[in-house]
Short mmCIF file of C-alpha atoms and ligand atoms in Angstrom, two decimals:
data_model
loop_
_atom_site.label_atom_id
_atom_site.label_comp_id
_atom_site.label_asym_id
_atom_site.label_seq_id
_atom_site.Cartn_x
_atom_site.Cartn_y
_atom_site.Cartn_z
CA UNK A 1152 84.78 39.98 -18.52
CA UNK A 1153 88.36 41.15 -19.29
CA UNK A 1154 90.07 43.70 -16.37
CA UNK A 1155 93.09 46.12 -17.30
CA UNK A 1156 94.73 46.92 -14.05
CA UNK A 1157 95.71 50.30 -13.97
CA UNK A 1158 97.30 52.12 -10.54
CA UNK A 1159 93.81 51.14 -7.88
CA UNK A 1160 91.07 51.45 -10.27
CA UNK A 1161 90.86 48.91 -12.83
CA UNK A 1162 88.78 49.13 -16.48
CA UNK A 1163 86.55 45.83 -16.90
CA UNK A 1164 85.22 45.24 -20.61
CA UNK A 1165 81.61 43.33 -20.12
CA UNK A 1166 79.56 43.13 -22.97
CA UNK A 1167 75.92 44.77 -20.69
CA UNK A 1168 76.34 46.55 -17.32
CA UNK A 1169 73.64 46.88 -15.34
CA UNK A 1170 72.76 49.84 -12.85
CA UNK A 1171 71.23 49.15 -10.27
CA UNK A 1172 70.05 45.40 -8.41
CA UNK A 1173 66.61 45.75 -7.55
CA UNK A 1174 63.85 43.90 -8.68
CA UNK A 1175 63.90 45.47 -12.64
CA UNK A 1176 68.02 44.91 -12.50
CA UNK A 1177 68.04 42.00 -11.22
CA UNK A 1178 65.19 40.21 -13.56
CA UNK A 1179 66.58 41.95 -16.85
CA UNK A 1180 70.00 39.98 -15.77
CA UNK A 1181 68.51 36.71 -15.16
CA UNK A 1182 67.21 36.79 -18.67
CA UNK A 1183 70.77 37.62 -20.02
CA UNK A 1184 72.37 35.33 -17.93
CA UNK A 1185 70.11 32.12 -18.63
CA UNK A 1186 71.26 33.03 -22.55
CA UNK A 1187 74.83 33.17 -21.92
CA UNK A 1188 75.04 36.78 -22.58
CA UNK A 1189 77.82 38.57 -20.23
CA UNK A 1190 76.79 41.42 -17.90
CA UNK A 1191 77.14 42.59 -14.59
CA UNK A 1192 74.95 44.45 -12.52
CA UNK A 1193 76.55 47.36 -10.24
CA UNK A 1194 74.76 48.49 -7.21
CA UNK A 1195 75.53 50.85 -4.61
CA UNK A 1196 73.81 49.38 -1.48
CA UNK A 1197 75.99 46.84 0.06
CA UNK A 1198 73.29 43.95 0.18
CA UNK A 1199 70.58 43.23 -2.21
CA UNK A 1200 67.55 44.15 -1.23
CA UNK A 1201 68.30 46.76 1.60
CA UNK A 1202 66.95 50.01 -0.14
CA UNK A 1203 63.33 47.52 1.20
CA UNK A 1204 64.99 46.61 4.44
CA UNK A 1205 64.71 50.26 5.17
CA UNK A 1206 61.25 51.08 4.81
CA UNK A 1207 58.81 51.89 7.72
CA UNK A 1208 59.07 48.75 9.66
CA UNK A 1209 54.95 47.93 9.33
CA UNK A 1210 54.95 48.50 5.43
CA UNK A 1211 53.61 45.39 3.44
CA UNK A 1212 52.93 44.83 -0.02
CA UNK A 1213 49.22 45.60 -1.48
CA UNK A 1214 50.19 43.02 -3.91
CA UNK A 1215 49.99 39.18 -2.86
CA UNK A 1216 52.59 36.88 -2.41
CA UNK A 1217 51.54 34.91 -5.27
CA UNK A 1218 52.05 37.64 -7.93
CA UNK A 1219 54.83 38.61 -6.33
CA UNK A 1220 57.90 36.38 -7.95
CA UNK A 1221 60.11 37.66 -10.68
CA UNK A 1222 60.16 35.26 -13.70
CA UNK A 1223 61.89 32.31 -12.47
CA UNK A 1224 61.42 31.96 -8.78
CA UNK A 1225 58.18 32.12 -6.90
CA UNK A 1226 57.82 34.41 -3.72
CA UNK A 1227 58.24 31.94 -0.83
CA UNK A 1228 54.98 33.13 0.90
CA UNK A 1229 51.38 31.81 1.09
CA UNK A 1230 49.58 32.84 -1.86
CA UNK A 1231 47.31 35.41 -0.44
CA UNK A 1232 49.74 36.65 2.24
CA UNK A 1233 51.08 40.17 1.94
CA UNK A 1234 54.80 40.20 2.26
CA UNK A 1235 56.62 42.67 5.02
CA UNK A 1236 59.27 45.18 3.71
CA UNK A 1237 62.30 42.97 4.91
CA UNK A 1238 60.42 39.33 3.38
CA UNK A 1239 60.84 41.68 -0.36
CA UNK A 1240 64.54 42.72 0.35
CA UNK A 1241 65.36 38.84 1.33
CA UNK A 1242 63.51 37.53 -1.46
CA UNK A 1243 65.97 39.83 -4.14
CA UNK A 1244 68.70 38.37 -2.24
CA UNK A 1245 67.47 34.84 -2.84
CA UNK A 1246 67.16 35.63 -6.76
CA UNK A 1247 70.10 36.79 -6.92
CA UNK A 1248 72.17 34.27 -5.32
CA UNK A 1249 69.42 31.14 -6.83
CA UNK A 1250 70.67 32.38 -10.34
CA UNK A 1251 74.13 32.96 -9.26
CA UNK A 1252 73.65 36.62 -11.17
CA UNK A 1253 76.61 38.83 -11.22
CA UNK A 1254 75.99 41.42 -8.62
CA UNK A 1255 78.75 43.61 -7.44
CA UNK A 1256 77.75 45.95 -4.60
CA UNK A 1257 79.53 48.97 -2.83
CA UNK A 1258 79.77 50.14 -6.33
CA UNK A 1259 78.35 53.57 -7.41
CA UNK A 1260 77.75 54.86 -10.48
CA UNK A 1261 79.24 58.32 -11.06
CA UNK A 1262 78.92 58.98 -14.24
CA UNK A 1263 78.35 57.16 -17.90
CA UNK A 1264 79.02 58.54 -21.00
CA UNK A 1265 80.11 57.56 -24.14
CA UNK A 1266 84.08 56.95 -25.17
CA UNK A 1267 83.28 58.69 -28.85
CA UNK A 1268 80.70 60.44 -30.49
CA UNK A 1269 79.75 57.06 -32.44
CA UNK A 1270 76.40 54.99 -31.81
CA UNK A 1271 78.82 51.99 -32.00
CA UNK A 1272 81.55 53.29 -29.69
CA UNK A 1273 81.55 52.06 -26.41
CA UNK A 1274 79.95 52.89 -23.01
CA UNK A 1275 82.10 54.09 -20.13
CA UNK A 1276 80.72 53.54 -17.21
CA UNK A 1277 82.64 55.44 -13.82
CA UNK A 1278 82.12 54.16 -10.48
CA UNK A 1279 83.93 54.85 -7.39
CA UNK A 1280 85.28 51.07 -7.96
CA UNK A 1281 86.71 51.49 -11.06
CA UNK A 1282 85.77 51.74 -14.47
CA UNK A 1283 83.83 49.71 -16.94
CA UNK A 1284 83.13 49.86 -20.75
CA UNK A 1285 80.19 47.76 -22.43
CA UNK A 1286 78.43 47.66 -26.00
CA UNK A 1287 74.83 48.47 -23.53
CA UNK A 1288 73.88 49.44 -20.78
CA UNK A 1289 70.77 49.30 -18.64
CA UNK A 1290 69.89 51.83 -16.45
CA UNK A 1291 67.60 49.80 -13.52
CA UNK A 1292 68.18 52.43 -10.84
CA UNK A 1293 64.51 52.78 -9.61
CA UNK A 1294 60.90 53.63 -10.76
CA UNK A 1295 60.86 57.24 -9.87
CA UNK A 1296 64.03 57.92 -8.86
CA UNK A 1297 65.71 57.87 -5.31
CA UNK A 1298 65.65 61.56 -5.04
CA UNK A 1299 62.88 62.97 -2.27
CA UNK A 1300 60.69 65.37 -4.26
CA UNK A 1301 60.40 68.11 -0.96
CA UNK A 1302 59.04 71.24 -1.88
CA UNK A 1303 60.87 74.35 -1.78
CA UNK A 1304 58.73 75.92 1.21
CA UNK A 1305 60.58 73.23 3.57
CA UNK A 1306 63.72 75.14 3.94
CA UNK A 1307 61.57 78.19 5.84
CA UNK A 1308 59.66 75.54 8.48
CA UNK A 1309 61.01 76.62 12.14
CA UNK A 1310 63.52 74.29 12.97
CA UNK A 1311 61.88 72.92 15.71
CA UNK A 1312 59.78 71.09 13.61
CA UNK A 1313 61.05 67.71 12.40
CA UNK A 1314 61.15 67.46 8.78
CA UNK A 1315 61.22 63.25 7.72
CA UNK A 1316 60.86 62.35 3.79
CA UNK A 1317 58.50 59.50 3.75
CA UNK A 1318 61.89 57.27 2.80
CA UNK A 1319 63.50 58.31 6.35
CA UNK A 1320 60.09 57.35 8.06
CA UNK A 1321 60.22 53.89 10.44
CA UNK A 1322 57.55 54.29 12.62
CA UNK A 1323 55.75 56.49 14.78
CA UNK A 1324 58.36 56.75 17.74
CA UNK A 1325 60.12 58.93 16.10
CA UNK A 1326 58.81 61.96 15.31
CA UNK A 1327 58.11 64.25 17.83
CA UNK A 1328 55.42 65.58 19.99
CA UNK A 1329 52.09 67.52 18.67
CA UNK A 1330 50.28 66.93 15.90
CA UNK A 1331 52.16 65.27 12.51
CA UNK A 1332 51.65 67.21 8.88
CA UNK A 1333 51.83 64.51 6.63
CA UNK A 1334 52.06 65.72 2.84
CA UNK A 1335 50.78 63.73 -0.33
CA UNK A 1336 48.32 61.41 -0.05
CA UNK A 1337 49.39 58.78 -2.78
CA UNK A 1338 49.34 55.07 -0.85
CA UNK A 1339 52.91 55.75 1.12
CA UNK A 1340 50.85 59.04 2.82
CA UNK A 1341 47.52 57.64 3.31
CA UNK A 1342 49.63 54.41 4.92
CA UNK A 1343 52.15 56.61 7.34
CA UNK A 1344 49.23 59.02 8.73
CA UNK A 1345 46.78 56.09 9.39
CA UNK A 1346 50.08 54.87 11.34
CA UNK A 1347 50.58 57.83 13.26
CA UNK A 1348 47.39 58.58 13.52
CA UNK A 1349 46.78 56.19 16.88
CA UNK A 1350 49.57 58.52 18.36
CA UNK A 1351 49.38 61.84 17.33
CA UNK A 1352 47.32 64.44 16.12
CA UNK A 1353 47.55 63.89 12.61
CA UNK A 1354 46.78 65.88 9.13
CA UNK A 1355 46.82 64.50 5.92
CA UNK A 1356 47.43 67.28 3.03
CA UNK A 1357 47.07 66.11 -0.86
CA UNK A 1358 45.23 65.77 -3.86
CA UNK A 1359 42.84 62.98 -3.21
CA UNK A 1360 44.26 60.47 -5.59
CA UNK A 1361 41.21 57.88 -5.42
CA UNK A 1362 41.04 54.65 -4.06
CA UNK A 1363 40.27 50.98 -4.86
CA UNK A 1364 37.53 49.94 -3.13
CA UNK A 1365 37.42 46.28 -1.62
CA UNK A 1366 39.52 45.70 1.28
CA UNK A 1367 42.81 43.79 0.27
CA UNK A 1368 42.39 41.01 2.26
CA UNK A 1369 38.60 40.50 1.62
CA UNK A 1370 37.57 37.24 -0.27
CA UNK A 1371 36.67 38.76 -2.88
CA UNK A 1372 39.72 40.22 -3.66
CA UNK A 1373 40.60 36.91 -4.86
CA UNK A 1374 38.02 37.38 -7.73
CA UNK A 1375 39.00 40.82 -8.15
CA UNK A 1376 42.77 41.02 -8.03
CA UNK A 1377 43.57 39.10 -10.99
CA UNK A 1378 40.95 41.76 -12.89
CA UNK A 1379 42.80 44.69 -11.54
CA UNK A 1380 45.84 42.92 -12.42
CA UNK A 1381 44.93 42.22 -15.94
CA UNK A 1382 43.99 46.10 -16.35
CA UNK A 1383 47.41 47.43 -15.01
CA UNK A 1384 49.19 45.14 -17.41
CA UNK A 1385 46.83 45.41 -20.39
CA UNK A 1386 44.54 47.90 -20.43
CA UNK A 1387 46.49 50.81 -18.69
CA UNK A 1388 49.41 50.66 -21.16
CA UNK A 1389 51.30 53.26 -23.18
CA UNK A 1390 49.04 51.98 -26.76
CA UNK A 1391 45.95 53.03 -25.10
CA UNK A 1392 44.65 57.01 -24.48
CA UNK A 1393 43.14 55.54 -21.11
CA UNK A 1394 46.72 54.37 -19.96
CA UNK A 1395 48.74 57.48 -21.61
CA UNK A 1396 46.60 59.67 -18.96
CA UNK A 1397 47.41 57.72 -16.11
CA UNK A 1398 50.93 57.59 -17.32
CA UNK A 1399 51.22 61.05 -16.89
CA UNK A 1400 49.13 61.04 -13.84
CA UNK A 1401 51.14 58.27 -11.96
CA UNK A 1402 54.41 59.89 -12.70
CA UNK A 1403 53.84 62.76 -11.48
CA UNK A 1404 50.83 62.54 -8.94
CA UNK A 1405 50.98 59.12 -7.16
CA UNK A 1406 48.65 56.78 -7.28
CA UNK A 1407 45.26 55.17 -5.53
CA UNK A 1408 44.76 54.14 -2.22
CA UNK A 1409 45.08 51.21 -1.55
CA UNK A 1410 45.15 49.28 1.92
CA UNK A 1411 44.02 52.65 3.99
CA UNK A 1412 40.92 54.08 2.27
CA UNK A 1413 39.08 57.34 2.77
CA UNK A 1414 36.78 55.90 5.78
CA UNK A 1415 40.02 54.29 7.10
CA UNK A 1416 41.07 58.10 7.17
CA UNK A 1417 38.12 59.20 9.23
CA UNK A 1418 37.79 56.30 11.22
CA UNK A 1419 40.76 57.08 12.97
CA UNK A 1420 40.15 61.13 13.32
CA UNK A 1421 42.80 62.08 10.09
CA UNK A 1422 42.16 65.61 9.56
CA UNK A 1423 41.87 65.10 5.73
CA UNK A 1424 43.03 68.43 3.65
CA UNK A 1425 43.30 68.04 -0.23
CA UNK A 1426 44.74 71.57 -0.65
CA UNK A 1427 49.02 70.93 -1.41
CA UNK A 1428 51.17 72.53 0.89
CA UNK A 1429 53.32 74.54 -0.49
CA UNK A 1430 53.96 77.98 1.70
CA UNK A 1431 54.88 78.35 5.12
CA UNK A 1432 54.11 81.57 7.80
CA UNK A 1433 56.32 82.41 10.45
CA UNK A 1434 57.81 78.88 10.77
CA UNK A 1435 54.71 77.16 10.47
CA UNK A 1436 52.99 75.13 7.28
CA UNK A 1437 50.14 76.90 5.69
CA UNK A 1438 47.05 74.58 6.07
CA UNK A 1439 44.12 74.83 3.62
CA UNK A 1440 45.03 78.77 4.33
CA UNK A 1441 45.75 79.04 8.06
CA UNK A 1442 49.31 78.22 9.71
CA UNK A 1443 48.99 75.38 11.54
CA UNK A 1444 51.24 74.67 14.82
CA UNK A 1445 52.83 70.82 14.52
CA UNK A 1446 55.67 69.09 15.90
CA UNK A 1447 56.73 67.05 12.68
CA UNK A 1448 56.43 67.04 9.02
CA UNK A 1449 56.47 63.59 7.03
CA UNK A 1450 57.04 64.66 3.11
CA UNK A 1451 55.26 62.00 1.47
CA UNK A 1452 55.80 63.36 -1.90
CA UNK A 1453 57.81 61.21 -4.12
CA UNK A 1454 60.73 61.14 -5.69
CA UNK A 1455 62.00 62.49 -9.09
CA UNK A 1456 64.08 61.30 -11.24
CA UNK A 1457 67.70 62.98 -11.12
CA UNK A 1458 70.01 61.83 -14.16
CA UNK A 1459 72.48 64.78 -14.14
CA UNK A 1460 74.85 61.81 -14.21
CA UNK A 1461 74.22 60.31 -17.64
CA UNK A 1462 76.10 62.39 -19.67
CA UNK A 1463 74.17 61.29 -22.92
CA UNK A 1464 71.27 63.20 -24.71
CA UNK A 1465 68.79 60.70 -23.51
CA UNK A 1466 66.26 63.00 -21.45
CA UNK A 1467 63.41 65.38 -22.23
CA UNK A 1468 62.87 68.49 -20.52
CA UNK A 1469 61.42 67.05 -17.07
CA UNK A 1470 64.23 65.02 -16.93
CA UNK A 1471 62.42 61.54 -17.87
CA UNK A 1472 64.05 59.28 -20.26
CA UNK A 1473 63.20 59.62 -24.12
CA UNK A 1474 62.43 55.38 -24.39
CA UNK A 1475 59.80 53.36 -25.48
CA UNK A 1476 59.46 50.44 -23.33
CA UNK A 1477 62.83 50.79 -21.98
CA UNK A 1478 64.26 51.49 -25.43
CA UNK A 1479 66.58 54.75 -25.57
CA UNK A 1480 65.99 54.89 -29.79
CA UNK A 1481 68.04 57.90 -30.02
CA UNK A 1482 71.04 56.07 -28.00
CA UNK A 1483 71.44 53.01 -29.47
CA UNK A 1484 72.74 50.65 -26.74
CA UNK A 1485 71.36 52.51 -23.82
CA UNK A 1486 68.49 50.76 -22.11
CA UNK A 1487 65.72 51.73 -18.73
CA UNK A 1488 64.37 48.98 -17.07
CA UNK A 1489 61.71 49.89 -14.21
CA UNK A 1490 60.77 52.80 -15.16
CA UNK A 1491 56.90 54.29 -14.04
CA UNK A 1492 54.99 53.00 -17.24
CA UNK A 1493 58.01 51.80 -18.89
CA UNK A 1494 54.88 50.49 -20.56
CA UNK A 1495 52.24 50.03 -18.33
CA UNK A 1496 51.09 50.65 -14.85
CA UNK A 1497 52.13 47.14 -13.81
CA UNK A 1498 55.92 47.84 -15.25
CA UNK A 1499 56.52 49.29 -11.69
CA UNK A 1500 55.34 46.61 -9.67
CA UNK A 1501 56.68 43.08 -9.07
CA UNK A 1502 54.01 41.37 -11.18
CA UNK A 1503 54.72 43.49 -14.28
CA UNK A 1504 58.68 44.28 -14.41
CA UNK A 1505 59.53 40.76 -15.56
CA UNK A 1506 57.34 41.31 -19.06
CA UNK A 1507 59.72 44.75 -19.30
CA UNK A 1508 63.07 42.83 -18.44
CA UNK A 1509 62.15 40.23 -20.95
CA UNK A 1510 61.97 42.57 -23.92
CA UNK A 1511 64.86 44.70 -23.05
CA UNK A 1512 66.90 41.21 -22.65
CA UNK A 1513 65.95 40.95 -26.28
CA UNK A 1514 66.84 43.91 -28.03
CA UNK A 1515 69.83 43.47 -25.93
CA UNK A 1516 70.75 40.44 -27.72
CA UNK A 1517 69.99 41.41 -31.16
CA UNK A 1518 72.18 44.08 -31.53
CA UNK A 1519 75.11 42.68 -29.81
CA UNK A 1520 74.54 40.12 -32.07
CA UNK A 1521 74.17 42.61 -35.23
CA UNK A 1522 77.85 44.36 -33.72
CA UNK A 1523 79.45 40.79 -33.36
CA UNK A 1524 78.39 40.21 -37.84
CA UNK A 1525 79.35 43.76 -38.33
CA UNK A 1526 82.65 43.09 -36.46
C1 LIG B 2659 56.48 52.33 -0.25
C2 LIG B 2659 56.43 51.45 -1.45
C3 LIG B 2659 55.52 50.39 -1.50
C4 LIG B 2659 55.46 49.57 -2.62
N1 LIG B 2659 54.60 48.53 -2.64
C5 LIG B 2659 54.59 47.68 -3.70
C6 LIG B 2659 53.75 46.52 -3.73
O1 LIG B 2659 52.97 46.29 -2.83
N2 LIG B 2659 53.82 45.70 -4.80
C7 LIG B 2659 54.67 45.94 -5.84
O2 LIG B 2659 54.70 45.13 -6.77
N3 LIG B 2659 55.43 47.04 -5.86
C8 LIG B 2659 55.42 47.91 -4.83
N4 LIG B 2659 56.21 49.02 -4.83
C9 LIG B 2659 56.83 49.43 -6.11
C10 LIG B 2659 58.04 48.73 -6.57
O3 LIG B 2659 58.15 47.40 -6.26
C11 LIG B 2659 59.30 49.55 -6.39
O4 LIG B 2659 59.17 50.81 -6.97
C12 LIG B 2659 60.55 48.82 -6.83
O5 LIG B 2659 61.45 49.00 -5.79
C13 LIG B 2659 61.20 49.27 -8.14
O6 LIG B 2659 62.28 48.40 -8.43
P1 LIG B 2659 63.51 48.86 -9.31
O7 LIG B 2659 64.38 47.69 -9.46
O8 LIG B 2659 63.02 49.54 -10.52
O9 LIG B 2659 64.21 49.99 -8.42
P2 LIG B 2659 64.79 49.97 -6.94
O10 LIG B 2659 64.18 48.91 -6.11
O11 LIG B 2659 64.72 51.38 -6.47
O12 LIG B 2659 66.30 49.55 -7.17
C14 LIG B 2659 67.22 50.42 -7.78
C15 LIG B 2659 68.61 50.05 -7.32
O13 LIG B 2659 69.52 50.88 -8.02
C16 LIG B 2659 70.57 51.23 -7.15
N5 LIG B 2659 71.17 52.47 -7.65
C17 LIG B 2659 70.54 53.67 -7.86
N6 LIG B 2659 71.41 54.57 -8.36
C18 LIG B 2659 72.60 53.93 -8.47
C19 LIG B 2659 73.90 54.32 -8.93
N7 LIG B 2659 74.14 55.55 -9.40
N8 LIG B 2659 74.90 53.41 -8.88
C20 LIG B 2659 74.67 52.15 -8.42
N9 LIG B 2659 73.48 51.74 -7.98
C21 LIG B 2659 72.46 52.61 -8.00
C22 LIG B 2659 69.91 51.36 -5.78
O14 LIG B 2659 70.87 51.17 -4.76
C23 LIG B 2659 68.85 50.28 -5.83
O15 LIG B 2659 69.29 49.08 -5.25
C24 LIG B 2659 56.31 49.83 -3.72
C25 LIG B 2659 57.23 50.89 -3.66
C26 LIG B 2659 57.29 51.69 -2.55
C27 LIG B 2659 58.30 52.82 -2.51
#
């Protein structure tokens, strides 16, 4: 990588930056890296893996340990063991520091754009750390997006209730008295209300999204987990009308329970409402119709996808990347790597992101080699 000081911000010319060190950044550099191919991966969090480390302190994986390694390095855990949210953050950290990958943290991406109107011209890539220009760039900077998906009715809830985004949510000591609305019951909902649950009140508002049925950590799931995973990563795929459903289904309506199932739900006395939420009365959340009196609201409704700082004509009109497993045709160069069904369901998950990374890596490499013979 070459740097051109200027005044406090310098320019760095690297032939692939990377946005974003999670699991899909991270993985897509290893491949680059073991090939000699220069790149650096730009991150705003100051340690790898901390967008885990702040989870709800009781989340674990649904996935086991043993599926759970990124090509390269195993997940240091017993096979069948399902790692906490802090064992996933260290375990990026360990990647990234076993394969020596070029991370640089505390670095933001502002903005990237394009220094001509030219396929071949180069990337510019702003961050509030200085500048960089590569021939490609990979844009790893989450599955769904980082930005909570609240509804609009929010803003009119009394202030006296408190209003958490399931990414602000720790654990049940802090939210406050009275019953707890939580909304969207994808796996993060269903997981936070059976939580809060043994100490409050608690509702559970959403489309019922299904559910897998065997218990994760029943025998059989040893049998049946390598089935489920061989349908997420081959069946339920962008080539097949079964997967381009769920595509569409998964990006924009969550996905199955999981580890808390419906008789989890009732077990524990979750008043289970499959009506959305989406108008409030006098301060209060309408419930299946009626206001409803709580003391907290946990938004457990996503995230979109917010790329109002890519300033190339990349996106359709919901905002989702125009690619084809990870492969921005119209912007040659420009790359997604972790996307929701960047080709199949598993593309989001640890076990499937590494097949993604792999292929991007590749088309990475042939046309900077094609630029280097047309050079
Ligand atoms: C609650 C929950 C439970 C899950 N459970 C499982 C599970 O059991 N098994 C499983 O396999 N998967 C699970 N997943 C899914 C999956 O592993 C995650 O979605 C995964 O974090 C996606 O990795 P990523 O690298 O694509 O994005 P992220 O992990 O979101 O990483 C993106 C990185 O980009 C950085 N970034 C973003 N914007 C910028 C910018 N402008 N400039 C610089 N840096 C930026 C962020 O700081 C972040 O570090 C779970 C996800 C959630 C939310």
């Amino acid at each position: 990588m070459t740097t051109t000081p200027h005044t406090d911000r310098p320019t760095s010319d690297v032939e692939t930056v990377i946005i974003g060190a999670g699991q899909a950044g991270l993985a897509t550099s290893h491949f680059l890296a073991e090939r000699g191919h220069e790149t650096v991966v730009l991150d705003a969090e100051s340690r790898v893996g901390d967008n885990w480390r702040r989870q709800w302190d009781s989340l674990r994986l649904y996935t086991p340990a043993q599926y759970d390694g990124l090509p390269g390095l195993p997940f240091p855990a017993a096979r069948w063991s399902f790692p906490g949210k802090d064992d996933v953050g260290d375990y990026l950290e360990l990647y990234a520091h076993e394969f020596d990958l070029p991370v640089r943290l505390s670095t933001r991406v502002q903005r990237l754009s394009r220094e001509g109107d030219h396929t071949d011209d180069r990337f510019v890539i702003t961050t509030d750390r200085g500048t960089f220009r590569s021939n490609n760039v990979v844009v790893a900077t989450g599955t769904f997006g980082r930005t909570p998906n609240i509804p609009a009715c929010a803003a009119d809830l009394d202030p006296s209730i408190l209003q958490l985004h399931s990414s602000e949510y720790r654990r049940p000591g802090q939210l406050r008295e009275g019953p707890v609305l939580v909304v969207g019951a994808s796996h993060s909902g269903a997981d936070i209300a059976y939580e809060v649950a043994q100490t409050h009140p608690t509702i559970l508002a959403g489309r019922d999204c299904g559910q897998i049925p065997p218990r994760l950590d029943a025998p059989i799931m040893h049998v049946m987990f390598p089935v489920i995973l061989f349908a997420w990563r081959h069946v339920l795929n962008r080539n097949t009308p079964i997967g381009r459903k769920e595509m569409a289904d998964i990006r924009f309506h969550g996905g199955p329970a999981l580890r808390v199932k419906r008789a989890d739900l009732a077990e524990r006395g979750v008043e289970r409402v499959t009506a959305r939420v989406e108008e409030v009365v006098g301060g209060l959340p309408v419930v299946d119709g009626a206001p409803r009196e709580v003391g907290t609201v946990v938004w457990a409704t996503g995230f979109r996808q917010v790329f109002d700082w890519v300033d190339l004509p990349a996106f359709d009109e919901r905002g989702w990347p125009r690619e084809m497993r990870g492969v921005a045709d119209e912007v040659p160069g420009l790359f997604f790597c972790g996307l929701s069904f960047q080709f199949s369901f598993a593309s989001m998950l640890l076990p499937g992101v590494g097949r993604d990374a792999a292929l991007v890596a590749d088309r990475i490499l042939e046309r900077s080699a094609g630029l280097l013979v047309a050079a």
